[in-house]
Amino acid sequence: MHTVWKGSISFGLVNIPVKLHTATENKDIKLRQLHKECNTPISYKKVCEGCSKEVTEEDIVKAYEYAKNKFVVLDAEELENLRKENEDKAVEIIDFVKLEEIDPIYFEKTYFLSPDTTGSKAYALLRKTLEESGKIGVAKIIIRSKEQLAVVRVYKEALVMETIHFPDEVRSVSDVPNIPNVDAVVQNELDTALMLVEQLTTIFNPEKYNDEYRTALMELIEEKKSNSTVTVSDKRPLPDNVTDLMSALQASLDKTKKPATRKRTTKAKKNA
């Protein structure tokens, strides 16, 4: 499993060397865009809106737009220094709470935590402590220059860390339009709905559910592969500067070649 981060978990004076591994993966089927006329892949270029020039990574700087079309440019060195100042390679557990106290709206992404070489004993201790207490740890961590709020909990035999949103990252319910009044429910309709819920209630089994669209799409792709496959043309035109260079090189080669007839004539004169 690929390691995406390496550091430690700390709570109190306990320090556990750990590695972070992504616990979920995106199974979406990625489709390429081709030019309908010649089946060549479509490419996307970074172009400056002001001068219509294509730009490279070296031409790009980062900036914050504090008002419409008003920017504060941030120097790469300044951002790097700021990142280093705040880059603490630790998952610092600051509180212990019950999992059910956190609404699922806060949860963002899940990672597996594995012990590093010398961390097995302390890792097992934290896992057992969380199991026995029925609590999870609320922590802070910096990943890719961004401070994240997170929780550490037990999942089967492993510890997992789940990043969660800060409160100001979750929008207010009061901003959601057209929410009906809580009392706008007819009692007999509610009773019938509750009966339906009771009939459909079961124990959650994740293996029961699958992505039917993805399965059907893959079946369609496999069917089309066996019947007909589009071969993408790789005969893309070279940029003008490359074309000109090749022409110049070829012309130079042609110029240095001596005509074969001249060689034969010269040789004949020498023999005479």
XYZ file of N, CA, C and O in Angstrom, residues 245-259:
60
model
N 13.023 23.207 -38.265
C 14.324 22.657 -37.930
C 14.607 21.414 -38.758
O 15.710 21.248 -39.302
N 13.602 20.534 -38.876
C 13.767 19.322 -39.666
C 14.025 19.656 -41.134
O 14.856 19.038 -41.796
N 13.314 20.669 -41.639
C 13.518 21.084 -43.033
C 14.925 21.602 -43.234
O 15.586 21.290 -44.240
N 15.391 22.387 -42.247
C 16.732 22.953 -42.362
C 17.797 21.868 -42.304
O 18.789 21.890 -43.051
N 17.600 20.887 -41.405
C 18.558 19.791 -41.299
C 18.589 18.961 -42.579
O 19.654 18.593 -43.073
N 17.410 18.664 -43.124
C 17.337 17.866 -44.341
C 17.968 18.603 -45.518
O 18.703 18.017 -46.326
N 17.704 19.910 -45.572
C 18.294 20.716 -46.644
C 19.809 20.741 -46.538
O 20.534 20.694 -47.539
N 20.323 20.782 -45.291
C 21.772 20.778 -45.069
C 22.383 19.464 -45.517
O 23.461 19.432 -46.133
N 21.687 18.357 -45.200
C 22.178 17.048 -45.634
C 22.203 16.940 -47.148
O 23.166 16.448 -47.747
N 21.113 17.403 -47.769
C 21.027 17.348 -49.230
C 22.139 18.168 -49.882
O 22.699 17.791 -50.919
N 22.461 19.288 -49.252
C 23.462 20.193 -49.819
C 24.857 19.595 -49.776
O 25.697 19.848 -50.641
N 25.125 18.786 -48.724
C 26.469 18.203 -48.574
C 26.671 16.961 -49.416
O 27.802 16.490 -49.582
N 25.593 16.392 -49.939
C 25.713 15.206 -50.790
C 26.224 15.608 -52.175
O 25.710 16.538 -52.793
N 27.224 14.882 -52.665
C 27.735 15.148 -54.006
C 27.001 14.295 -55.021
O 26.746 13.118 -54.754
N 26.669 14.836 -56.172
C 25.961 14.060 -57.189
C 26.765 12.833 -57.598
O 27.981 12.907 -57.780
